[in-house]
Coordinates of C-alpha atoms and ligand atoms in Angstrom, one line a residue:
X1 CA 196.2 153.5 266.8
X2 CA 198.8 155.9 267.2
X3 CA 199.9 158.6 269.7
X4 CA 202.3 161.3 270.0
X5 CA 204.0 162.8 273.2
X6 CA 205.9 166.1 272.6
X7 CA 208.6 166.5 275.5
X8 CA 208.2 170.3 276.2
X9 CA 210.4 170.8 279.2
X10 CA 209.9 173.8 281.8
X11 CA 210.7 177.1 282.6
X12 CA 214.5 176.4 283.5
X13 CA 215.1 175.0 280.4
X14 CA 214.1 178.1 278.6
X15 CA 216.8 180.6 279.9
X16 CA 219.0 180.4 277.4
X17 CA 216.2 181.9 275.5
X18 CA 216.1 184.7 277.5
X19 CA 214.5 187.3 277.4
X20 CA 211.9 186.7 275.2
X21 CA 210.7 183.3 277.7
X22 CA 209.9 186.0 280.1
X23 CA 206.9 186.5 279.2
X24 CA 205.7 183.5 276.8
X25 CA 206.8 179.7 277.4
X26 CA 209.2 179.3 274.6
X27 CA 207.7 176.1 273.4
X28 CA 204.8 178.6 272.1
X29 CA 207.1 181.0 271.2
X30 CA 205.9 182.0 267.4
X31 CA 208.1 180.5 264.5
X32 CA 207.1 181.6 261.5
X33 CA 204.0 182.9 262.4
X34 CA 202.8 179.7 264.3
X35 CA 203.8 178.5 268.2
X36 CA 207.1 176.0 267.5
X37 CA 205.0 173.0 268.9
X38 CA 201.8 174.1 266.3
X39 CA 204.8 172.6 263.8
X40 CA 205.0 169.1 265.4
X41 CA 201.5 169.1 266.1
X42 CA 200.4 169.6 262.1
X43 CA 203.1 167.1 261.2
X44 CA 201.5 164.6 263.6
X45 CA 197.8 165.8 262.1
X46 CA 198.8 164.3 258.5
X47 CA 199.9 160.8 260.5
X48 CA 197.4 158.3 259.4
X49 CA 195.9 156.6 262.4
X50 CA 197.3 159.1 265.3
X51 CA 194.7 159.9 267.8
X52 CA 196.4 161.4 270.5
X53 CA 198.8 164.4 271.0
X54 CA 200.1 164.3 275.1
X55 CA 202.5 167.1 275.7
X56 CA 204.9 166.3 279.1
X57 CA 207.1 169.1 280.8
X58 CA 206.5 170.7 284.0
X59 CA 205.4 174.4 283.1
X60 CA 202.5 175.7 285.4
X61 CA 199.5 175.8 283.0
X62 CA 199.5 179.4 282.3
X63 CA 196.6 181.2 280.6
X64 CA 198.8 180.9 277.4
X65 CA 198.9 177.5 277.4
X66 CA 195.3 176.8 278.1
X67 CA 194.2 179.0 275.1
X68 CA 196.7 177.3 272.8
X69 CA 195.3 173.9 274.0
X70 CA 191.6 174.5 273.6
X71 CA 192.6 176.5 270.1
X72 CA 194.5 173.4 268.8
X73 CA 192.3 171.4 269.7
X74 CA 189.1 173.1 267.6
X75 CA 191.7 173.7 264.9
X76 CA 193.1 170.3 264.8
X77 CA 189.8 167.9 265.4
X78 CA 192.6 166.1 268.0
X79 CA 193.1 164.8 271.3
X80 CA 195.7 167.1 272.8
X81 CA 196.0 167.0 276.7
X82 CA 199.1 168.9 278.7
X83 CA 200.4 165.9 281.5
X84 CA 202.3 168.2 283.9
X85 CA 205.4 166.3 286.0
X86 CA 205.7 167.3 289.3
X87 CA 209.3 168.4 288.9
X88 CA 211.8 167.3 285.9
X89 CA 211.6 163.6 285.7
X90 CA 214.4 163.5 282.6
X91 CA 213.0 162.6 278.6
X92 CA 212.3 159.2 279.9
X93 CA 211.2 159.5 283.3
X94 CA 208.0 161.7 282.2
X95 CA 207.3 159.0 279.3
X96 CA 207.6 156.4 282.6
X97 CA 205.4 158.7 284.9
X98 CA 202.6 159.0 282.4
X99 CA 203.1 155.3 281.1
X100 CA 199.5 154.3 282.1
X101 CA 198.0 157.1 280.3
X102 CA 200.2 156.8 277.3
X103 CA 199.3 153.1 277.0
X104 CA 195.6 153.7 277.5
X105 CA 193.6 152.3 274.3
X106 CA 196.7 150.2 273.6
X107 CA 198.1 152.4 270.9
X108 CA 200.6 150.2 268.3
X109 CA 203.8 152.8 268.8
X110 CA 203.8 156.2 270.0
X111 CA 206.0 159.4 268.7
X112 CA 208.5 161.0 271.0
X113 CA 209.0 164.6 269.9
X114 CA 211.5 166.9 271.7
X115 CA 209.7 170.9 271.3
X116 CA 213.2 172.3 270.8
X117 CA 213.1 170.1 267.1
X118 CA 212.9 172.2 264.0
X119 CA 212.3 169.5 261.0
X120 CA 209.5 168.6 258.0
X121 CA 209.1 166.0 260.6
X122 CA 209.0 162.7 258.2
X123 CA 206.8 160.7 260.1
X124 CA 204.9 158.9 257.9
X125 CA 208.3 157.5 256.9
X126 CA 209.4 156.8 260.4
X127 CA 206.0 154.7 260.8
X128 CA 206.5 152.7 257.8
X129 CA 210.5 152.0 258.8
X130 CA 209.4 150.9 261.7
X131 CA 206.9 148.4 261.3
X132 CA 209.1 147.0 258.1
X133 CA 211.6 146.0 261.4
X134 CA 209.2 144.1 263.5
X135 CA 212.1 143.4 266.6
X136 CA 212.1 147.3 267.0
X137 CA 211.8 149.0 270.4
X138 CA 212.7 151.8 268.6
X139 CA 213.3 154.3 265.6
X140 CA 215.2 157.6 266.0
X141 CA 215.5 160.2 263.4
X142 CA 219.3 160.3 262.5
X143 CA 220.7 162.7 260.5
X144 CA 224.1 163.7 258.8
X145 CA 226.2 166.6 260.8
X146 CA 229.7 167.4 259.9
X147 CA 232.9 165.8 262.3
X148 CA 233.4 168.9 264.4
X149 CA 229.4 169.5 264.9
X150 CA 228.6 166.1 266.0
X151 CA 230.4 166.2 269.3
X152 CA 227.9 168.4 270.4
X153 CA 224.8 165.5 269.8
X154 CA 224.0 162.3 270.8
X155 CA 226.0 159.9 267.4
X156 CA 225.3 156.9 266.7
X157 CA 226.8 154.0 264.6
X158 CA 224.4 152.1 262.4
X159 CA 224.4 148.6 260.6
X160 CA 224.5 150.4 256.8
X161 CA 222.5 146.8 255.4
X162 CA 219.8 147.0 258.1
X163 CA 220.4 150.6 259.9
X164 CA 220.8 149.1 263.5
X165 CA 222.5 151.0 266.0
X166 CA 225.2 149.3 266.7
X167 CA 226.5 152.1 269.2
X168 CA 225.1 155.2 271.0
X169 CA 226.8 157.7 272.8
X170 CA 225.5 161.3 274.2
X171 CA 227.9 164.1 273.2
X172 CA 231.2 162.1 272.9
X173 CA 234.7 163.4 273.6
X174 CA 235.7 162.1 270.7
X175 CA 235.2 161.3 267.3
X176 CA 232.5 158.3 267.2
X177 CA 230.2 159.0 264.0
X178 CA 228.9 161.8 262.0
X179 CA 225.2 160.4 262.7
X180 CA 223.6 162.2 265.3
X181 CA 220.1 162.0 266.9
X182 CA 217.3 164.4 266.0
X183 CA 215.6 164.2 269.0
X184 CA 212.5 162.1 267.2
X185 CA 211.6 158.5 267.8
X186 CA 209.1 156.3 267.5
X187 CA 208.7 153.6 270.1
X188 CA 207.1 150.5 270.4
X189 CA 205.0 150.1 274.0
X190 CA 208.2 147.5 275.1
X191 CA 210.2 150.3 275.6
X192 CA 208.8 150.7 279.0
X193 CA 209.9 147.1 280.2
X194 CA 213.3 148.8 279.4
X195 CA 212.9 152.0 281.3
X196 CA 211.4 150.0 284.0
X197 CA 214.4 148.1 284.6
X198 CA 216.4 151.5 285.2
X199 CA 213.8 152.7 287.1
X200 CA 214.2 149.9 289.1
X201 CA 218.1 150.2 289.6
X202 CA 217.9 154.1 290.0
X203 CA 216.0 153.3 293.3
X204 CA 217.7 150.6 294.7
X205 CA 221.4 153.0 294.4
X206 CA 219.9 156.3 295.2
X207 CA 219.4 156.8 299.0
X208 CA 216.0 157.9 299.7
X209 CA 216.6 160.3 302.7
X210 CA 218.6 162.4 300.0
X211 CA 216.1 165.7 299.8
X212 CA 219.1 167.6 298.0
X213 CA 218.3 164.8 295.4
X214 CA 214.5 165.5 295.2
X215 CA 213.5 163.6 291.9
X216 CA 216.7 162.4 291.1
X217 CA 215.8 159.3 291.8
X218 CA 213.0 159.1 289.7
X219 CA 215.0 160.9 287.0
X220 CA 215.7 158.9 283.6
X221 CA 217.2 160.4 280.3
X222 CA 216.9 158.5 277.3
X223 CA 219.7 159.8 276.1
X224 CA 221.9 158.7 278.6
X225 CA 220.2 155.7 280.4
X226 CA 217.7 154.0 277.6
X227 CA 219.6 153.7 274.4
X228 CA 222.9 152.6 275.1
X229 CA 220.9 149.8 276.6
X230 CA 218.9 149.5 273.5
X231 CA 222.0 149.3 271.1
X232 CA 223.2 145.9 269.5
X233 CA 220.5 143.7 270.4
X234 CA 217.7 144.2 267.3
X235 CA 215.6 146.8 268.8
X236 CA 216.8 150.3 267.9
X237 CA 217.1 151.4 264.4
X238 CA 217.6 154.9 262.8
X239 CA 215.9 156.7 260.2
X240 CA 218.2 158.9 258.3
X241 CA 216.7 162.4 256.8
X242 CA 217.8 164.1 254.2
X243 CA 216.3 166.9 254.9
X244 CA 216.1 170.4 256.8
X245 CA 216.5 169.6 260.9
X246 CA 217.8 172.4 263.5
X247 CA 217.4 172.6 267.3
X248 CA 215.9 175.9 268.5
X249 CA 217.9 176.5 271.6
X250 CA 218.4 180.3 271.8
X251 CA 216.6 183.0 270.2
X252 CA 219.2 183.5 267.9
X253 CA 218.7 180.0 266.4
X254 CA 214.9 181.0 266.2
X255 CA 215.6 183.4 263.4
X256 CA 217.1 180.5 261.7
X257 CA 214.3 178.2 261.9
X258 CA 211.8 180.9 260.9
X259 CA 213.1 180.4 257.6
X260 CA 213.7 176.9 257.3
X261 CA 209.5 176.7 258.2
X262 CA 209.1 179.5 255.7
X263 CA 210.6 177.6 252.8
X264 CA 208.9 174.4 254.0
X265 CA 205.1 177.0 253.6
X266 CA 205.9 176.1 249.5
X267 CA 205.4 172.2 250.2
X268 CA 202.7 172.5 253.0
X269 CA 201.0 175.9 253.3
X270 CA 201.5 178.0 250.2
X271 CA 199.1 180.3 251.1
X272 CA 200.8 181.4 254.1
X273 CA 203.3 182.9 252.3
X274 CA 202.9 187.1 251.4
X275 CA 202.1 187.3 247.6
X276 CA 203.0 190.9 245.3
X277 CA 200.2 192.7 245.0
X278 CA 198.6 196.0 243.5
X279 CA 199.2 198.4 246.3
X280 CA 201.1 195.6 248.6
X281 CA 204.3 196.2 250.1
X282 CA 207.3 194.7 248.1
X283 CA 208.1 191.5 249.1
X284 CA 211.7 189.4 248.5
X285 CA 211.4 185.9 249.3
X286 CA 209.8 184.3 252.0
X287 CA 207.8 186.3 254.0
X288 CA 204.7 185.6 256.6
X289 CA 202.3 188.5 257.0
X290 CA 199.7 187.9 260.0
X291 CA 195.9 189.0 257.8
X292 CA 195.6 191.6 261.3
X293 CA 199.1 192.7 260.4
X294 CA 198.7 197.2 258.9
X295 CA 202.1 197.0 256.1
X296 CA 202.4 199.8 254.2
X297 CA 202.7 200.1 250.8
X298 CA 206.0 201.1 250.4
X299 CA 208.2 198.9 252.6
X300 CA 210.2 196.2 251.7
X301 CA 210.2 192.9 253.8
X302 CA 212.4 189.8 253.5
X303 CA 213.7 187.3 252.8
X304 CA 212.6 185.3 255.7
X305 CA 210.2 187.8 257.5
X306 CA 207.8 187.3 259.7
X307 CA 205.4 189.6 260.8
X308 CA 203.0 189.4 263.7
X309 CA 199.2 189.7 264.6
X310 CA 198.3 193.8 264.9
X311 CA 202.1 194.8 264.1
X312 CA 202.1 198.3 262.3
X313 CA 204.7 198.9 259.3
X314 CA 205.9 202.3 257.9
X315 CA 206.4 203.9 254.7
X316 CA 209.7 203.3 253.6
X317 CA 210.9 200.3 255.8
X318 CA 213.3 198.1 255.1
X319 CA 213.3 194.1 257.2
X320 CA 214.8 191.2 256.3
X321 CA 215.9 188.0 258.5
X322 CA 213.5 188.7 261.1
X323 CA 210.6 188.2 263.2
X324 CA 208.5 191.1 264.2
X325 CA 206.1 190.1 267.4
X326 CA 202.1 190.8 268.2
X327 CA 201.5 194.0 268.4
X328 CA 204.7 195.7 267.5
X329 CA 204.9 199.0 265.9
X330 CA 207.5 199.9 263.1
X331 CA 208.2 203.4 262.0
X332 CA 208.9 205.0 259.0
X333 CA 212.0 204.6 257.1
X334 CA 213.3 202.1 260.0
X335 CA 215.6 199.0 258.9
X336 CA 215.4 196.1 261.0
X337 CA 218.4 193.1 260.0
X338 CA 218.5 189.9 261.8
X339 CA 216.5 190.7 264.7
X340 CA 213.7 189.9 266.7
X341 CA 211.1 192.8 267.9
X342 CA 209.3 192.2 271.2
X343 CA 205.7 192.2 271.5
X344 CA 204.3 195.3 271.5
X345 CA 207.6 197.4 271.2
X346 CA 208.1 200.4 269.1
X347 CA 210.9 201.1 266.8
X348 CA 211.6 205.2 266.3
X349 CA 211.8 206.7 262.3
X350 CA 215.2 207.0 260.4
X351 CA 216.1 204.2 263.5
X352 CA 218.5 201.1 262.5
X353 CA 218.1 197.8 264.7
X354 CA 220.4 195.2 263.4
X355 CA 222.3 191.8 264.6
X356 CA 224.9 189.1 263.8
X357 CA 223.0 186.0 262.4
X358 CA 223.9 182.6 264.3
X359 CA 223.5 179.5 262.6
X360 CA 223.1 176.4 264.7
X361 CA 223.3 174.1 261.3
X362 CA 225.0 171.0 262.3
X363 CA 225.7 169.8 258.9
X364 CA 227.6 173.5 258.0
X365 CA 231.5 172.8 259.5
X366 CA 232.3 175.6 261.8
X367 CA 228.7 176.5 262.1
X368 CA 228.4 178.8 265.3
X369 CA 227.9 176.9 267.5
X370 CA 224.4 178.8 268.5
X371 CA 224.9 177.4 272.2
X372 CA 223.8 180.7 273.2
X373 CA 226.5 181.5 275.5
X374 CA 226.1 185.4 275.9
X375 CA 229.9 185.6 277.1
X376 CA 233.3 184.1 275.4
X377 CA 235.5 183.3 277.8
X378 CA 237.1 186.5 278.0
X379 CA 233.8 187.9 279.4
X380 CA 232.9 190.0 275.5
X381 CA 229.9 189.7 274.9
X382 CA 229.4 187.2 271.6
X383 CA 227.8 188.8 268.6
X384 CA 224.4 187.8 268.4
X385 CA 221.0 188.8 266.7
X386 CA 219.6 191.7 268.5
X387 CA 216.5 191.0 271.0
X388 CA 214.2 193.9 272.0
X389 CA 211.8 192.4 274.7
X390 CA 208.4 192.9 275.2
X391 CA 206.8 196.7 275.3
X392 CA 210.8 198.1 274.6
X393 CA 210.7 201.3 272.8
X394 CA 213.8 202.6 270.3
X395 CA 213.5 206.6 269.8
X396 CA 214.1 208.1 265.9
X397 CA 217.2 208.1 264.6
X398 CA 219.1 205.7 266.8
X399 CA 221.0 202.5 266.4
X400 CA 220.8 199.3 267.9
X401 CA 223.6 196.7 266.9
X402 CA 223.7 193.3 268.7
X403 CA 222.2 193.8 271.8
X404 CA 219.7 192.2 274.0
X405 CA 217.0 194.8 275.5
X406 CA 215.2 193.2 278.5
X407 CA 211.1 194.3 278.5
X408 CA 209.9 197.4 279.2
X409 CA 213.2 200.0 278.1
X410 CA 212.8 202.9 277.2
X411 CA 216.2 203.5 275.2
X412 CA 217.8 207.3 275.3
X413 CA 219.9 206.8 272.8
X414 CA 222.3 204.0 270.5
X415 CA 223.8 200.7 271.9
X416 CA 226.1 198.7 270.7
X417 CA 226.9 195.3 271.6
X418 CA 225.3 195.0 275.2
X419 CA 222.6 193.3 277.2
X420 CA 220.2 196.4 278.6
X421 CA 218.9 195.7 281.7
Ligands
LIG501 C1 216.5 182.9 253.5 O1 216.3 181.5 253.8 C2 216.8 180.6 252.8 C3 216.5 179.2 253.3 O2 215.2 179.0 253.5 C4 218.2 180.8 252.6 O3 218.6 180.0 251.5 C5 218.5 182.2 252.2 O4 219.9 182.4 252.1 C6 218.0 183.2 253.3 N1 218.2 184.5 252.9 C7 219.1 185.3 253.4 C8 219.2 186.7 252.8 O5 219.9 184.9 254.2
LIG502 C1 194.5 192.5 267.4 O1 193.8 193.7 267.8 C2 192.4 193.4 267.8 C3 191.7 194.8 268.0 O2 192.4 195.6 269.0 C4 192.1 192.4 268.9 O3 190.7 192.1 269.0 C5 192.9 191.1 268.7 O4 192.7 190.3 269.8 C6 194.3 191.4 268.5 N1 195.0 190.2 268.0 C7 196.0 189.7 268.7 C8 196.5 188.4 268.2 O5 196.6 190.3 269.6
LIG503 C1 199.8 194.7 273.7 O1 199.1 195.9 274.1 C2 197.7 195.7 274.1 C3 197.0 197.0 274.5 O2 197.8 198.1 274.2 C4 197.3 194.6 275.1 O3 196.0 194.3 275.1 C5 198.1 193.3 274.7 O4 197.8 192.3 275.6 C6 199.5 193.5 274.5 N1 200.1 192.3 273.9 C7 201.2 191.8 274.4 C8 201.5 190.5 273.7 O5 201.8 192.2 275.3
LIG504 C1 205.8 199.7 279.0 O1 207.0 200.2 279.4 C2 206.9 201.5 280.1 C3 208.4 202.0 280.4 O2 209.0 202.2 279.2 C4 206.1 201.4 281.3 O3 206.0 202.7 281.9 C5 204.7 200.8 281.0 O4 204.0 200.6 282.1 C6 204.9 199.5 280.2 N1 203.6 199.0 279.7 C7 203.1 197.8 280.0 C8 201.8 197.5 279.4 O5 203.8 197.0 280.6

């Protein structure tokens, strides 16, 4: 039996993806037309033998995330329970908290899945990889990244003939290796002997009167504390991917993994993708088109669109790179260009909303960086897609050019490269 623990953080570790985690946990923010976790949780649907879905952070469990639980779990015919830390206990100190119910029906090896991830998610692969290496404590997803964009990941050096890691280091200061860690691993039920032991030393050095440090003590990253460890001694390996793999950090890098899922829609869900039609609006490359979703005839969306449940589009619009939220309304002859439109928000006629696409690639040199740093360091604000929040409304004939609308503005007039409070 297999399980598969998704490490969804909490609310402070969604502010860089302000302001749309105002109003929505970003870990259900919609990617594509689907909550970014509903990705890992049909990749870990096809696993052969996985029974179990737990998903660790410490978000209060909001309406939101009790209705995408018991929805998933109709939709899924799986086991999917929310184990809520008491503060943040670090990527390994929740897998430690929750070690008795992780281990419960003594599963073989259990998937550790980071909800910022966006992949194909080989995990079939990972599964056979790992039981073809039967010392394994361990198998992370590696993957390729140029020099300058692996400083900014964990890298690791591998074994070539075996695929060992030989060496693991969290966001070097220099140059180590152009392999970095995806964020997904597959661990064997020993790994707890291992985070046991720096459990152990964590309490013995930490002084326990220390309320500044509240959790600290029981904090454990496996970044930091577990592989190093692991490294050199037979039980961590990597699995190297060839294929698509992005972190969804800021919104802007959202935009960038609602296409990557759209392409992958050919392999695994063709028939979420728009069609032409008789009478349909015009669509250019990948597109997702919520069925509750009132297009009209005459507008043109994509490539990489996605459009949301009840979202109204007039004649004569033009999208493309974007993702238009529940409930949205977009007028006539309106262009919307890398963007994202807030739930229920309305976009004016003859109106222009457009931003500055970011792409957090790691395997494109140069990439921007995407670390959604709203400032350079001489206090500009950095170019960035533009962001209307929820329930923001754009009068006609305006324009909107990399900005950031927080919910509820009403705009008087054009913005250009600002944050509107
Ligand atoms: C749409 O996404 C695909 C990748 O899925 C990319 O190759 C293409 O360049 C994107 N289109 C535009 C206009 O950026
Ligand atoms: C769309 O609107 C219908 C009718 O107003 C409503 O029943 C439904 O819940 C809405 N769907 C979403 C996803 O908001
Ligand atoms: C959008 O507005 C409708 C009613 O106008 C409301 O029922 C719904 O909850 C709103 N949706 C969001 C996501 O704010
Ligand atoms: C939407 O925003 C307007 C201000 O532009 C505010 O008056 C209204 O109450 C908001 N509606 C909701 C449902 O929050």
């Amino acid at each position: 039996m297999l399980k598969a623990i998704i490490l969804i953080g909490g609310p402070l570790k969604g502010t860089r993806f302000r302001p749309l985690s105002l109003d929505l946990p970003k870990p259900l923010f919609p990617v594509a037309g689907f909550p970014i976790i509903q990705h890992h949780i049909e990749a870990c649907q096809k696993v052969e033998g996985l029974k179990e879905i737990l998903l660790i952070g410490f978000y209060q469990p909001s309406d939101a995330f009790k209705t995408f639980l018991s929805r998933a779990q109709q939709e899924f015919h799986i086991s999917i329970r929310y184990l809520q830390e008491y503060t943040s206990l670090g990527t390994a100190g929740g897998l430690y908290h929750f070690r008795d119910v992780i281990q419960s029906g003594n599963p073989e090896c259990f998937f550790v899945m980071n909800a910022d991830v966006c992949s194909d998610f080989p995990l079939t692969e990972m599964v056979d990889f790992h039981r073809q290496r039967s010392h394994a404590c361990c198998t992370m997803m590696g993957t390729e990244a140029s020099r300058e964009q692996a400083l900014n990941y964990g890298c690791l050096v591998e074994n070539t003939d075996t695929h060992e890691v030989l060496h693991y280091v969290e966001k070097p200061g220099t140059f180590v290796s152009s392999i970095i860690n995806c964020g997904v691993y597959l661990f064997s039920p020993e790994v707890f002997k291992h985070i046991a032991t720096v459990f152990a030393r964590h309490q013995e050095d930490l002084p326990s009167d220390d309320s500044f440090a509240l959790g600290s003590k029981d904090s454990i990253r496996l970044e930091q504390d577990i592989f190093p460890m692991l490294t050199g001694d037979s039980k961590l390996y990597v699995y190297k991917t060839q294929n698509f793999w992005s972190q969804i950090k800021s919104a802007g890098s959202a935009i960038y993994a609602n296409r990557l899922y759209l392409a992958l829609y050919h392999k695994t869900h063709p028939d979420r993708l728009a069609a032409h039609g008789e009478g349909m609006p015009s669509i250019k490359g990948d597109v997702y088109i919520h069925p509750s979703a009132n297009v009209d005839s005459t507008a043109v969306l994509g490539p990489n669109v996605t459009v949301g449940a009840n979202v109204t589009i007039g004649p004569g619009t033009r999208i493309r790179e974007s993702i238009i939220l529940d409930g949205a309304s977009i007028q006539d002859h309106s262009c919307i260009l890398h963007s994202i439109v807030g739930w229920n928000s309305t976009v004016g006629a003859w109106t222009r909303v457009e931003g500055t696409p970011s792409d957090p690639n790691p395997n494109i040199p140069f990439a921007k960086l995407d670390s959604g740093e709203l400032f350079s360091e001489d206090g500009r604000l950095n170019p960035s897609i533009t962001i209307l929040g929820r329930n923001v409304t754009i009068p006609a004939e305006v324009i909107v050019l990399n900005s950031i609308v927080l919910p509820h503005k009403d705009l008087p007039h054009s913005y250009k490269n600002q944050i509107i409070l």
